[in-house]
XYZ file of C-alpha atoms in Angstrom:
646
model
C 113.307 78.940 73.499
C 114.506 78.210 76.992
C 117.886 77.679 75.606
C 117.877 80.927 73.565
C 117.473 82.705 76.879
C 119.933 80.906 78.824
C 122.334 81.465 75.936
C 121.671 85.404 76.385
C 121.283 85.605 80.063
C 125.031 83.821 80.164
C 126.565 86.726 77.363
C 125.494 89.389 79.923
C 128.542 88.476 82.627
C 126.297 88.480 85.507
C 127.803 87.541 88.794
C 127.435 83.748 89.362
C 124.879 84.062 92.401
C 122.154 86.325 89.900
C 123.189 84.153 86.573
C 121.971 81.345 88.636
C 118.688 83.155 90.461
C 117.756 84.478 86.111
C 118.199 80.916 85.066
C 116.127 79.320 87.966
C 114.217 76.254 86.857
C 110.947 77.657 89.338
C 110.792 80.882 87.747
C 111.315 79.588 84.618
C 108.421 77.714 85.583
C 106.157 80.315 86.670
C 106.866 82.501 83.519
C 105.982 79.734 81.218
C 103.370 81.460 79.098
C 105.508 84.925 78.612
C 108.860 82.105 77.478
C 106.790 80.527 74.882
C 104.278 83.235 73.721
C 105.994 83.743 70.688
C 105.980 80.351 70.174
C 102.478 79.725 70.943
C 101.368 82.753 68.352
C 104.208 81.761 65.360
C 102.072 79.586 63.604
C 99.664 81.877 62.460
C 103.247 83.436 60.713
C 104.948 80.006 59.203
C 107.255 82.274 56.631
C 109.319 83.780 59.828
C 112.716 81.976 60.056
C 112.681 80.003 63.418
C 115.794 81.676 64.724
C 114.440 84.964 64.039
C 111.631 83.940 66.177
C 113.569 82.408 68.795
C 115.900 85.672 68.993
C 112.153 87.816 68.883
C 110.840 85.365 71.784
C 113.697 85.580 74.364
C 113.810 89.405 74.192
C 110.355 89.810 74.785
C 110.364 87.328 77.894
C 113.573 89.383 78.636
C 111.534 92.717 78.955
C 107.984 91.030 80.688
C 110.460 89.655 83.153
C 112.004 93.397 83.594
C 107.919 94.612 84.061
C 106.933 91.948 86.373
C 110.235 92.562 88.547
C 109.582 96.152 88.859
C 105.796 95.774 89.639
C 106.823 93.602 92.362
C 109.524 96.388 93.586
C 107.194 98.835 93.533
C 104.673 96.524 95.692
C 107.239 96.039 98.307
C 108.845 99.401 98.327
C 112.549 98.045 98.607
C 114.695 101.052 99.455
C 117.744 97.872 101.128
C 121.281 97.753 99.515
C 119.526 94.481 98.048
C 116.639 96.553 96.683
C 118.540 98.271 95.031
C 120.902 95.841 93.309
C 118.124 94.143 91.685
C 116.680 97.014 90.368
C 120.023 97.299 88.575
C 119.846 94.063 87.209
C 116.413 94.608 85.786
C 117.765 97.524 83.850
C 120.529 95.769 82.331
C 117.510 92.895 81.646
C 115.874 95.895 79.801
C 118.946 96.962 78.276
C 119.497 92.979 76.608
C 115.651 93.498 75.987
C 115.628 96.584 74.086
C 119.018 95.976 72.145
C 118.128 92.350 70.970
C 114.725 94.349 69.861
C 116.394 96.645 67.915
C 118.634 94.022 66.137
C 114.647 93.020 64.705
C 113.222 96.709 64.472
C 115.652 99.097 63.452
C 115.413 102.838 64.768
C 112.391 104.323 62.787
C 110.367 100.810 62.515
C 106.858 101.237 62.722
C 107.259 98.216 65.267
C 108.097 101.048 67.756
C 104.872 102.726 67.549
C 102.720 99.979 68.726
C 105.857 99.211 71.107
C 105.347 102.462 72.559
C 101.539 102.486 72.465
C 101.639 98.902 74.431
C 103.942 100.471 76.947
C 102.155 103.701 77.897
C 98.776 101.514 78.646
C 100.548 99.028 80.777
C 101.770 102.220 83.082
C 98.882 103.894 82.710
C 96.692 100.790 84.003
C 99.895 100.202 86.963
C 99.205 103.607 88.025
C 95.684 103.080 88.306
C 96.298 100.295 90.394
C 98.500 101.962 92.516
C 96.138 104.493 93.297
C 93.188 102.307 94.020
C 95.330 100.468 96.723
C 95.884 103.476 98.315
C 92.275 104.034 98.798
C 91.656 100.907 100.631
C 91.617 98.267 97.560
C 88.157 97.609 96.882
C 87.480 96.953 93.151
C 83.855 96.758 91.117
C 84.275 93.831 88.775
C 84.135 96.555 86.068
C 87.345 98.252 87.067
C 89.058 94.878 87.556
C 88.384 93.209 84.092
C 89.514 96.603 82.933
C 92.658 96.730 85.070
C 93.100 92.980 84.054
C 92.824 93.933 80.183
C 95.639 96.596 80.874
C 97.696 94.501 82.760
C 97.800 92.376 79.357
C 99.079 95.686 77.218
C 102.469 94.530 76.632
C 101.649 91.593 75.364
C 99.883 93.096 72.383
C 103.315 93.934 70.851
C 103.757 90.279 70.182
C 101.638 89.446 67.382
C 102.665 92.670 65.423
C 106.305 91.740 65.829
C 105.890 88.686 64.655
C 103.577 89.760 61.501
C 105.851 92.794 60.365
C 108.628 89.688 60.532
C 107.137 87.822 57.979
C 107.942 88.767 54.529
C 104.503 88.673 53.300
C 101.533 91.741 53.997
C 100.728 92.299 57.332
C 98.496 89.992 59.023
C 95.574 91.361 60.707
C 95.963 90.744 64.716
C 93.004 92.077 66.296
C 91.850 88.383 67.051
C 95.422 87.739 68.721
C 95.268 90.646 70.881
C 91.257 90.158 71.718
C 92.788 86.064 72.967
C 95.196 87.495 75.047
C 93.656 90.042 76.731
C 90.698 87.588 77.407
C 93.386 85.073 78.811
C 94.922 87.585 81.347
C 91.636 88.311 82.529
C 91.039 85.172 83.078
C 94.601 84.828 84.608
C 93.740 87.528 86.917
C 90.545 85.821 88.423
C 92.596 83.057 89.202
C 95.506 85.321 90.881
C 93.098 86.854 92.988
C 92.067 83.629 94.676
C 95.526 82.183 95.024
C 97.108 85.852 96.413
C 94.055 86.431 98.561
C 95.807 86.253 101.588
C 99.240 88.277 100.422
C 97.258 91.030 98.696
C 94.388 91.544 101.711
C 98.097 92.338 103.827
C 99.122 94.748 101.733
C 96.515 96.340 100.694
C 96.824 95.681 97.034
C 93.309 95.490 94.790
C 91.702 92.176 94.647
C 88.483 90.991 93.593
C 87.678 88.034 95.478
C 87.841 90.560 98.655
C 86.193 93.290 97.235
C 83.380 90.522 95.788
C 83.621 89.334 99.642
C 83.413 92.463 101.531
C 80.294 93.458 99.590
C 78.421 89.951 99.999
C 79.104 90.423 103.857
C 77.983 94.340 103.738
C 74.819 92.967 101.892
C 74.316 90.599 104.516
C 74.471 93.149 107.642
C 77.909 91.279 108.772
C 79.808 94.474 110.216
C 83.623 94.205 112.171
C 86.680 93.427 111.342
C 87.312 89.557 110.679
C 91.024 88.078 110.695
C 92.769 87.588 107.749
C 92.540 83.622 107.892
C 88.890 83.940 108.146
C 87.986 86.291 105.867
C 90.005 83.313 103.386
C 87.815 80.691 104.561
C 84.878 82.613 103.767
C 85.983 83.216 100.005
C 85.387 79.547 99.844
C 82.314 79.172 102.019
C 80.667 82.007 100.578
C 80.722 80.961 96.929
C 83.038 84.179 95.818
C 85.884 82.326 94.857
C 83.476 79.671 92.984
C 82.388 82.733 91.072
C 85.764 84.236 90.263
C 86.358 80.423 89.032
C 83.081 80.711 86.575
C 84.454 84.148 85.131
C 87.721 82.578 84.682
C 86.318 79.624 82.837
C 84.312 82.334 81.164
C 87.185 84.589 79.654
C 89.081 81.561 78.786
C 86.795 80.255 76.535
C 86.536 83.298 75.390
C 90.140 83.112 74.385
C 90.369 80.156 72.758
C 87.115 81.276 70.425
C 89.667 84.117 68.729
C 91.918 82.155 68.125
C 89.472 79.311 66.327
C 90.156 80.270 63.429
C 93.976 80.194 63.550
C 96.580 76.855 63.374
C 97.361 77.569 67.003
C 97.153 73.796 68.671
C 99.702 74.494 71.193
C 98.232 78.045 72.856
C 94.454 76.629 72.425
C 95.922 73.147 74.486
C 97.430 75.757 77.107
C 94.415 77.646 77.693
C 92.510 74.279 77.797
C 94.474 73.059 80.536
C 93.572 76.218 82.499
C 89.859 75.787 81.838
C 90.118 72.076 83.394
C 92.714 73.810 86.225
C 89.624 75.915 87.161
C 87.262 73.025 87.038
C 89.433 71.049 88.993
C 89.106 73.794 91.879
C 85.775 74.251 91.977
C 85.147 70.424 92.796
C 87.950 70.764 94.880
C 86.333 73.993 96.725
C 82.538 71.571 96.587
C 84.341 68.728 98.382
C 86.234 71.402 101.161
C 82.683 72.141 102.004
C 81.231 68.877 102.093
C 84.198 67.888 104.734
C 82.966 71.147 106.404
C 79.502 69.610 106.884
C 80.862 66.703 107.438
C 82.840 67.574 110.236
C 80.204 69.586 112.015
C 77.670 67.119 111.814
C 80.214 64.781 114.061
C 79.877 64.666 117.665
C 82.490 66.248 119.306
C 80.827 65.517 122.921
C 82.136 62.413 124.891
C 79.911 59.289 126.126
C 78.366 60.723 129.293
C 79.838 58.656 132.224
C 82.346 56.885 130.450
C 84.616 55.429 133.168
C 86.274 52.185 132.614
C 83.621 49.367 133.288
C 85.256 46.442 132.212
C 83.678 43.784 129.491
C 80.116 45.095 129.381
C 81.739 48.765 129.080
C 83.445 47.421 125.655
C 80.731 45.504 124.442
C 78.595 48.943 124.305
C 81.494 51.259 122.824
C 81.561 48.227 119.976
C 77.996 48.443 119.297
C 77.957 51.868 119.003
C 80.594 52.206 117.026
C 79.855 49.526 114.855
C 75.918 51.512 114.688
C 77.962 54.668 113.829
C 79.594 52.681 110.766
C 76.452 51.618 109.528
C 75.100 55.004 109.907
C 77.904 56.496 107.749
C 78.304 53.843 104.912
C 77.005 55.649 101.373
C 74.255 53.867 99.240
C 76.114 52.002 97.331
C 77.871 49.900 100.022
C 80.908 52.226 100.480
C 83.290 53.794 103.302
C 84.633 56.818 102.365
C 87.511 59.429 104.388
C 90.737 60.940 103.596
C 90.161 64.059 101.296
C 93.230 64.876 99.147
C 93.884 65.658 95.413
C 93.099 62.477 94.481
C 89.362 62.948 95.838
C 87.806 61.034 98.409
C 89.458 57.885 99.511
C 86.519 55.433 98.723
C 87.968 51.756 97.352
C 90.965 51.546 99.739
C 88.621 52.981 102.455
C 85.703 50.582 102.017
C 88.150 47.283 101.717
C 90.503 48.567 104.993
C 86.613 49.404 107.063
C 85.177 45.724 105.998
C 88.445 43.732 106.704
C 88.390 45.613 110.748
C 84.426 44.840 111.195
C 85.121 41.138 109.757
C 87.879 39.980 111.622
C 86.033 39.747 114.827
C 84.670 36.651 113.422
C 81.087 37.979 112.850
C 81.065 38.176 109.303
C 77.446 38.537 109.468
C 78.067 41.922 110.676
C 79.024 43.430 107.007
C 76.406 45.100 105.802
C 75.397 43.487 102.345
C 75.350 46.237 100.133
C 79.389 46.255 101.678
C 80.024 42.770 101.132
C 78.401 42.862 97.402
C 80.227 46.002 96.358
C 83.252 44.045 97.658
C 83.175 40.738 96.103
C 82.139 42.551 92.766
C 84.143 42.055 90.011
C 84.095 45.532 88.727
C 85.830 46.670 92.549
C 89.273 47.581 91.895
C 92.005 47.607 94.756
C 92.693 51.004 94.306
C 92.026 54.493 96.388
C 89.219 55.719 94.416
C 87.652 54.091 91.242
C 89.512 56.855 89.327
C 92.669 55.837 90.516
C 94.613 52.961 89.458
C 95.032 50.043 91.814
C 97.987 50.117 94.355
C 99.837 48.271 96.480
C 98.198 49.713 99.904
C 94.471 48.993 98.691
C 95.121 46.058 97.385
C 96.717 45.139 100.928
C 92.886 45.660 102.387
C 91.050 44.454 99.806
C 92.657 40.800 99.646
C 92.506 40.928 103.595
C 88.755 40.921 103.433
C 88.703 38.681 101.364
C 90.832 36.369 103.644
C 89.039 37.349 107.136
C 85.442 37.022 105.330
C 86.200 34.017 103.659
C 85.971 35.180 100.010
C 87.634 34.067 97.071
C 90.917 35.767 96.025
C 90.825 35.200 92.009
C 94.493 34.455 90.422
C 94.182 37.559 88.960
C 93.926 39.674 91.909
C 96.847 37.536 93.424
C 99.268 38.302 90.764
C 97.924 42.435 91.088
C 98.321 42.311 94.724
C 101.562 40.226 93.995
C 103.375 42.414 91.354
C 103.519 45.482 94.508
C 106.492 43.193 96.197
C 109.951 44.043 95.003
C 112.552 41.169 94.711
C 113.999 41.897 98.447
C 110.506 41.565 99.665
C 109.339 45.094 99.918
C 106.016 46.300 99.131
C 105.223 49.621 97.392
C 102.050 51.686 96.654
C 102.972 52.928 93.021
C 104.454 50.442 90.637
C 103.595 52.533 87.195
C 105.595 56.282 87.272
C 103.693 57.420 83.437
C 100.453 56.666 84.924
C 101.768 58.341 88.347
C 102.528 61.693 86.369
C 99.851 61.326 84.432
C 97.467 61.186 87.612
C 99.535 64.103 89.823
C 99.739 65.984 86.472
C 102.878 66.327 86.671
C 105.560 66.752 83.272
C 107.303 63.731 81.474
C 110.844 64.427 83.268
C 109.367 65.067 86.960
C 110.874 62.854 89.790
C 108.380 60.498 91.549
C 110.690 57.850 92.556
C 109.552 58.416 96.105
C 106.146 57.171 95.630
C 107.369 54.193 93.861
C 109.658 52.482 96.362
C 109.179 49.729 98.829
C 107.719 51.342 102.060
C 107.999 49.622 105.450
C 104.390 51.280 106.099
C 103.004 49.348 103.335
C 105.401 46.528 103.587
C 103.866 46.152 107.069
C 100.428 46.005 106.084
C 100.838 43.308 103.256
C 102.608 40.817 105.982
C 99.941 41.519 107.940
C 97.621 40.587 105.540
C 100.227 37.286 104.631
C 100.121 36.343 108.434
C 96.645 35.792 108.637
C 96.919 33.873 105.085
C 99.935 31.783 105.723
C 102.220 32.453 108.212
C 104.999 30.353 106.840
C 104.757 31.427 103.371
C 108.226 31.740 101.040
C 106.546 35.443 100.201
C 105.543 35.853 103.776
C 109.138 35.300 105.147
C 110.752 37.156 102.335
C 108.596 39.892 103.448
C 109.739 39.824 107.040
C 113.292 39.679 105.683
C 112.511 43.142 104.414
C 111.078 44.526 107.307
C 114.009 42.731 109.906
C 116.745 45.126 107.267
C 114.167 47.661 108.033
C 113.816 48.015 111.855
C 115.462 51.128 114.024
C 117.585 50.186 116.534
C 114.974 51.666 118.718
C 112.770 48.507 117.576
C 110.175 50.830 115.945
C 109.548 50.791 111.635
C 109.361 53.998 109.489
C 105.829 54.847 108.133
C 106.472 57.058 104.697
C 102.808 57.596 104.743
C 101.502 58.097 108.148
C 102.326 61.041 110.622
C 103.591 58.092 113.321
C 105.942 55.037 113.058
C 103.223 52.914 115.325
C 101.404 52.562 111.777
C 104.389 50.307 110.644
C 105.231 49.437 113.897
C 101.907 47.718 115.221
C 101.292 46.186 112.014
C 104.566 44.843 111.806
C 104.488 43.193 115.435
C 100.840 41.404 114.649
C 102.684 39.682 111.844
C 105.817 38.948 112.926
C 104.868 37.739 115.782
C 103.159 34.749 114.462
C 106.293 33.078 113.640
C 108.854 31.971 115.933
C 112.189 33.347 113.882
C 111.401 36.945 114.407
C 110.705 36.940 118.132
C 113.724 39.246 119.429
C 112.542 41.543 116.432
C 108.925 41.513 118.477
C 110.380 42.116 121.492
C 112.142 45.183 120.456
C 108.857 46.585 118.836
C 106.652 45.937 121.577
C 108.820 47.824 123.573
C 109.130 50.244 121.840
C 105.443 50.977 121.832
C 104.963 50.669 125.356
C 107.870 53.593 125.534
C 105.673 55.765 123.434
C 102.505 55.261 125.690
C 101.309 58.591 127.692
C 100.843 58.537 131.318
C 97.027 58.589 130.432
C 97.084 55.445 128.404
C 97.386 57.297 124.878
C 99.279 57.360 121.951
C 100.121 60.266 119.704
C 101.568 61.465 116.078
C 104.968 62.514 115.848
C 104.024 65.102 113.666
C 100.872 66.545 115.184
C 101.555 66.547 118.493
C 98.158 65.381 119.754
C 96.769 62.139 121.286
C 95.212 59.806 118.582
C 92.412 57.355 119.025
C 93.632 55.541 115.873
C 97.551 55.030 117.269
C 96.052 53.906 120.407
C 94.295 51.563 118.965
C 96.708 50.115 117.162
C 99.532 49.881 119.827
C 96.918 48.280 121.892
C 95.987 45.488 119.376
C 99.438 45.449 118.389
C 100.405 44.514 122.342
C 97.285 42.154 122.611
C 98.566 40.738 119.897
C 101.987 40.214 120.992
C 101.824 39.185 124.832
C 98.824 39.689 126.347
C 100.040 39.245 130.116
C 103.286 41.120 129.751
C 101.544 44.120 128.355
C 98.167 43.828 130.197
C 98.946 47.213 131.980
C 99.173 49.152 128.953
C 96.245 47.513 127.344
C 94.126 48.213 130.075
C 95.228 52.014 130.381
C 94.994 52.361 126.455
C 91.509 50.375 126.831
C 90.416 53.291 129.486
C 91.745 55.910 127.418
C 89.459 55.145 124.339
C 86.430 54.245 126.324
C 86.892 58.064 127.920
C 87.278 59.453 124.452
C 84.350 57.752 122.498
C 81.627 60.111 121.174
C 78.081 60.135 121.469
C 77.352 59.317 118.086
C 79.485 56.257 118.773
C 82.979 57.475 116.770
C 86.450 58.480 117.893
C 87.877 62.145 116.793
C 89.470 61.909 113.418
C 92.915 61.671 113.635
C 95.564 63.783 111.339
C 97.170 60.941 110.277
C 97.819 60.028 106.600
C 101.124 62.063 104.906
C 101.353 63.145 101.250
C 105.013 63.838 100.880
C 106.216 65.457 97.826
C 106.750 62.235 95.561
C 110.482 62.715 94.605
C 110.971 62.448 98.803
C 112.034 59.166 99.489
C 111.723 59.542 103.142
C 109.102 61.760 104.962
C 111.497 62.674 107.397
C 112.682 65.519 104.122
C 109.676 67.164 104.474
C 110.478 69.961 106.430
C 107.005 71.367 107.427
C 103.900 69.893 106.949
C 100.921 71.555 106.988
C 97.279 70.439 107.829
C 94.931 70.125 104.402
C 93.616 68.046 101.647
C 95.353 69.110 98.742
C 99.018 69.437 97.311
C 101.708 67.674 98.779
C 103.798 67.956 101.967
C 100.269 67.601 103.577
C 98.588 65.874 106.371
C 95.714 64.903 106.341
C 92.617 63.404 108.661
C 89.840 60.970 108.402
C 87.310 63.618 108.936
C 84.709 61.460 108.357
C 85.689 59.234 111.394
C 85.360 56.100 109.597
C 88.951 55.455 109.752
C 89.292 55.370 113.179
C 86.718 54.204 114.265
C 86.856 50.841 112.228
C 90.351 50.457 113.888
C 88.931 51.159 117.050
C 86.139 48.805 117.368
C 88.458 46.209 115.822
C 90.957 46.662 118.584
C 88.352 46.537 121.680
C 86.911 43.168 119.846
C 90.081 41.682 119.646
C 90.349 42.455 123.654
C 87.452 40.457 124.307
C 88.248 37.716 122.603
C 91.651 36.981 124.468
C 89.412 37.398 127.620
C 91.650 39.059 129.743
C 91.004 40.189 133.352
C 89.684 43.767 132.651
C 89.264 45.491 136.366
């Protein structure tokens, strides 16, 4: 079908700049359903030729991409030279439209009739719209289902085409039109949520608002709230988990005209919006979970928290470490780091345990933590329904080492098979089961995700160091990361929004071995260059000091050389003393990246913005657990080298 249209689109002698924006792969994308719909309904009509249905199919996208261009020239109200051109361009798309039409339908056809009847509804229910936006937008539920069903008008054409193609007597198409005019609704429910914030700017009709502004009128809130919070409300408020229901709703009842019909393809579509919608609305039930989350968190420092040397550290530790207890679930877990995957849980609980046991108190992992851990059934993965990767697996076996458990052969040769031939360690091994996970379609590009990282590469020799420091995988790892360093000394971290990730973890490994000394050297300096006049240490990316970088370029000095450093490790030590809370965490950094897989470098992104889901995200530990583990790692490691503190 796609080709069909390309095929026409290129017989029109467009210029080359509007061949290309007709044929883009995006909006080819986005008009998925109105490119195949013919498709989706032919086999309910098996005696139309397949050309003939092809030739039927690209004329009508032709025309619903003339309709949908001119509603959205109409919203704007272009009047520009540019305006103008396109509208141009949309009539010679209506002109292809019509004229491949009538190469079906002759003049005369009865075709026409319901062509025409189609037509004059969806203007009709445009107008209406129009006119309602003009009068402020709001919308009963009533007159949007009903706007929704008109909105759907054209479509209706399509199954009569396609029955007065087929030799045979007409086939009835009631059911046809009933499915889609239930799926737009449902279409429109979603719409509204996602165009919340464009159509509350312009004025347009939408029902999440409207749902919204009456919930808050019920509710006695009067004024005028900002755009951005009126959006977090939706969410908040449960009106955009109620246009999900009504989606779900219409959807299924969709799919129950078409039951009765051979029509695998359009009932697996609509499907996949039903579980699109369910997806959201645990995606909206976790957002408000980190909400509570987040607010429950003390965001009021340690009364009286100058520096007080060793007895000063020993009570951040405790309370941090009571703060960890505190927040580990009932099953023996850590979780932080929402994104689409869900909660971070597996990789979270391993990286949490391996911090709190290499002090050297292994007694201090709570049981239910240690159990869970040295379960069989606990997979080195980010959540349990995730498949294991490289960076869990990283944690998980470095527990293991620090507590003194057993690492089975089998978990060696998982952990094992992340480590690429040069000695570089990746997260994602498996692309299938990576686009099968992201959702993402057989051809999409997520090479990014599934090559060797210096972050992670970092992390494993860290994890080799404390093994066996002299390893053959060990120093084919560090051959990796010596290819790897800047000039500046520092190491790239593809997933974290600061190269003192890499960088610290990198330094604590090398450093145990003699060969890679100047390598140290370079690092370590490095970090001390990044250090704030305060004793800090911030993102690159959100410009903001971070307990959990400060941390780690403190350890990461201690590490290294204690005495040349001990400045900085005693201003960083000051700096996170100042900043603990009184519930005995650090803030929650925004630390961990989700770059768009097919970037191989997070440096392409060209704007990230603060979430938990999509990509070209970053994200925090919002439950605190993160940090905080690192933190109360790092000030126990300063004890034990003893160092003068005052």
């Amino acid at each position: 079908m796609i080709q069909t249209y390309k095929t026409l689109i290129e017989s029109l002698s467009f210029d080359a700049a509007t061949e290309q924006e007709l044929l883009k792969e995006q909006v080819l994308q986005e008009h998925y359903f109105y490119l195949h719909l013919v498709l989706y309904l032919s086999p309910a009509y098996p005696s139309v030729p397949e050309p003939v249905k092809k030739k039927l199919g690209a004329a009508v996208y032709l025309y619903f991409r003339f309709a949908l261009a001119c509603d959205k020239m109409i919203d704007q109200e272009k009047s520009t030279n540019s305006g103008i051109q396109q509208f141009f361009v949309q009539i010679r798309l209506l002109e292809a439209a019509v004229r491949e039409l009538s190469a079906l339908f002759p003049s005369g056809h009865v075709f026409w009739q319901y062509f025409e009847k189609s037509r004059t509804e969806y203007i009709r229910t445009m107008l209406v719209e129009k006119k309602l936006a003009g009068e402020g937008g709001y919308i009963t539920v009533e007159q949007f289902e009903k706007l929704a069903a008109g909105k759907s008008a054209l479509c209706y054409a399509v199954p009569i085409a396609i029955s007065l193609l087929q030799d045979t007597a007409e086939m009835a198409t009631d059911s046809l039109q009933r499915c889609l005019e239930y799926l737009h609704i449902g279409f429109q429910y979603m719409d509204d949520i996602d165009d919340f914030l464009k159509d509350v700017k312009s004025g347009q009709p939408n029902i999440a608002d409207s749902l919204l502004r009456k919930k808050l009128e019920e509710e006695g809130v009067s004024g005028t709230l900002a755009e951005e919070e009126r959006y977090k409300l939706m969410f908040l408020s449960g009106v955009a988990t109620a246009c999900l229901q009504n989606a779900i709703t219409w959807f299924e009842k969709s799919r129950a005209e078409i039951a009765s019909f051979s029509l695998a393809k359009l009932d697996g579509f609509i499907t996949g919006f039903v579980k699109k919608c369910l997806d959201q609305l645990r995606a909206i039930e976790l957002l408000i979970e980190k909400a509570r989350v987040k607010a429950s968190c003390s965001k009021e420092q340690v009364a009286g928290g100058a520096y007080a040397g060793a007895e000063a550290i020993r009570s951040a530790i405790e309370k941090g470490r009571a703060f960890l207890a505190a927040a580990m679930q009932g099953d023996g877990s850590w979780t932080d780091f929402l994104t689409n995957a869900g909660l971070g849980r597996n990789w979270i609980t391993a990286y949490v345990a391996m911090n709190l046991a290499e002090a050297g108190e292994v007694a201090v992992i709570p049981d239910k933590a240690a159990e869970l851990l040295n379960s069989s059934h606990f997979k080195g993965a980010f959540n349990d329904q995730i498949k294991e990767d490289g960076d869990s697996l990283n944690f998980l076996v470095g527990y293991l080492n620090s507590s003194k458990g057993t690492v089975s052969n089998n978990l060696w040769q998982d952990w094992r098979s992340f480590c690429n031939d040069a000695g570089g360690w990746r997260t994602y091994q498996d692309a299938d089961v990576l686009k099968r996970i992201l959702g993402l379609e057989d051809v999409a590009d997520v090479s990014g995700w599934l090559s060797a990282k210096s972050c992670v590469s970092a992390a494993a020799l860290y994890v080799l160091a404390k093994q066996d420091g002299d390893s053959v995988l060990y120093h084919r790892t560090a051959g990796f990361l010596m290819n790897e360093q800047m000039p500046e000394g520092y190491w790239k971290s593809y997933w974290w929004s600061s190269p003192v990730y890499a960088t610290a973890f990198a330094l604590q490994a090398l450093s145990v071995s003699r060969t890679y000394q100047q390598a140290c050297a370079k690092a370590a300096d490095w970090l001390k260059s990044q250090q704030a006049a305060n004793g800090a240490w911030s993102s690159d990316i959100v410009v903001e000091e971070s307990p959990l970088y400060t941390a780690m370029a403190m350890k990461a000095l201690l590490c290294y050389n204690t005495s040349l450093y001990d400045n900085s490790i005693r201003q960083a030590c000051k700096w996170l003393l100042d900043n603990q809370t009184t519930d005995g965490s650090w803030q929650s950094s925004f630390a961990l990246l989700v770059p768009a897989p097919d970037f191989h470098e997070s440096e392409a992104v060209q704007q990230w913005s603060r979430g938990s889901f999509g990509v070209n995200i970053i994200v925090e530990d919002h439950y605190r657990v993160f940090s905080t583990a690192t933190i109360v790692n790092a000030l126990e490691c300063l004890l034990e080298k003893k160092i003068q503190l005052n």
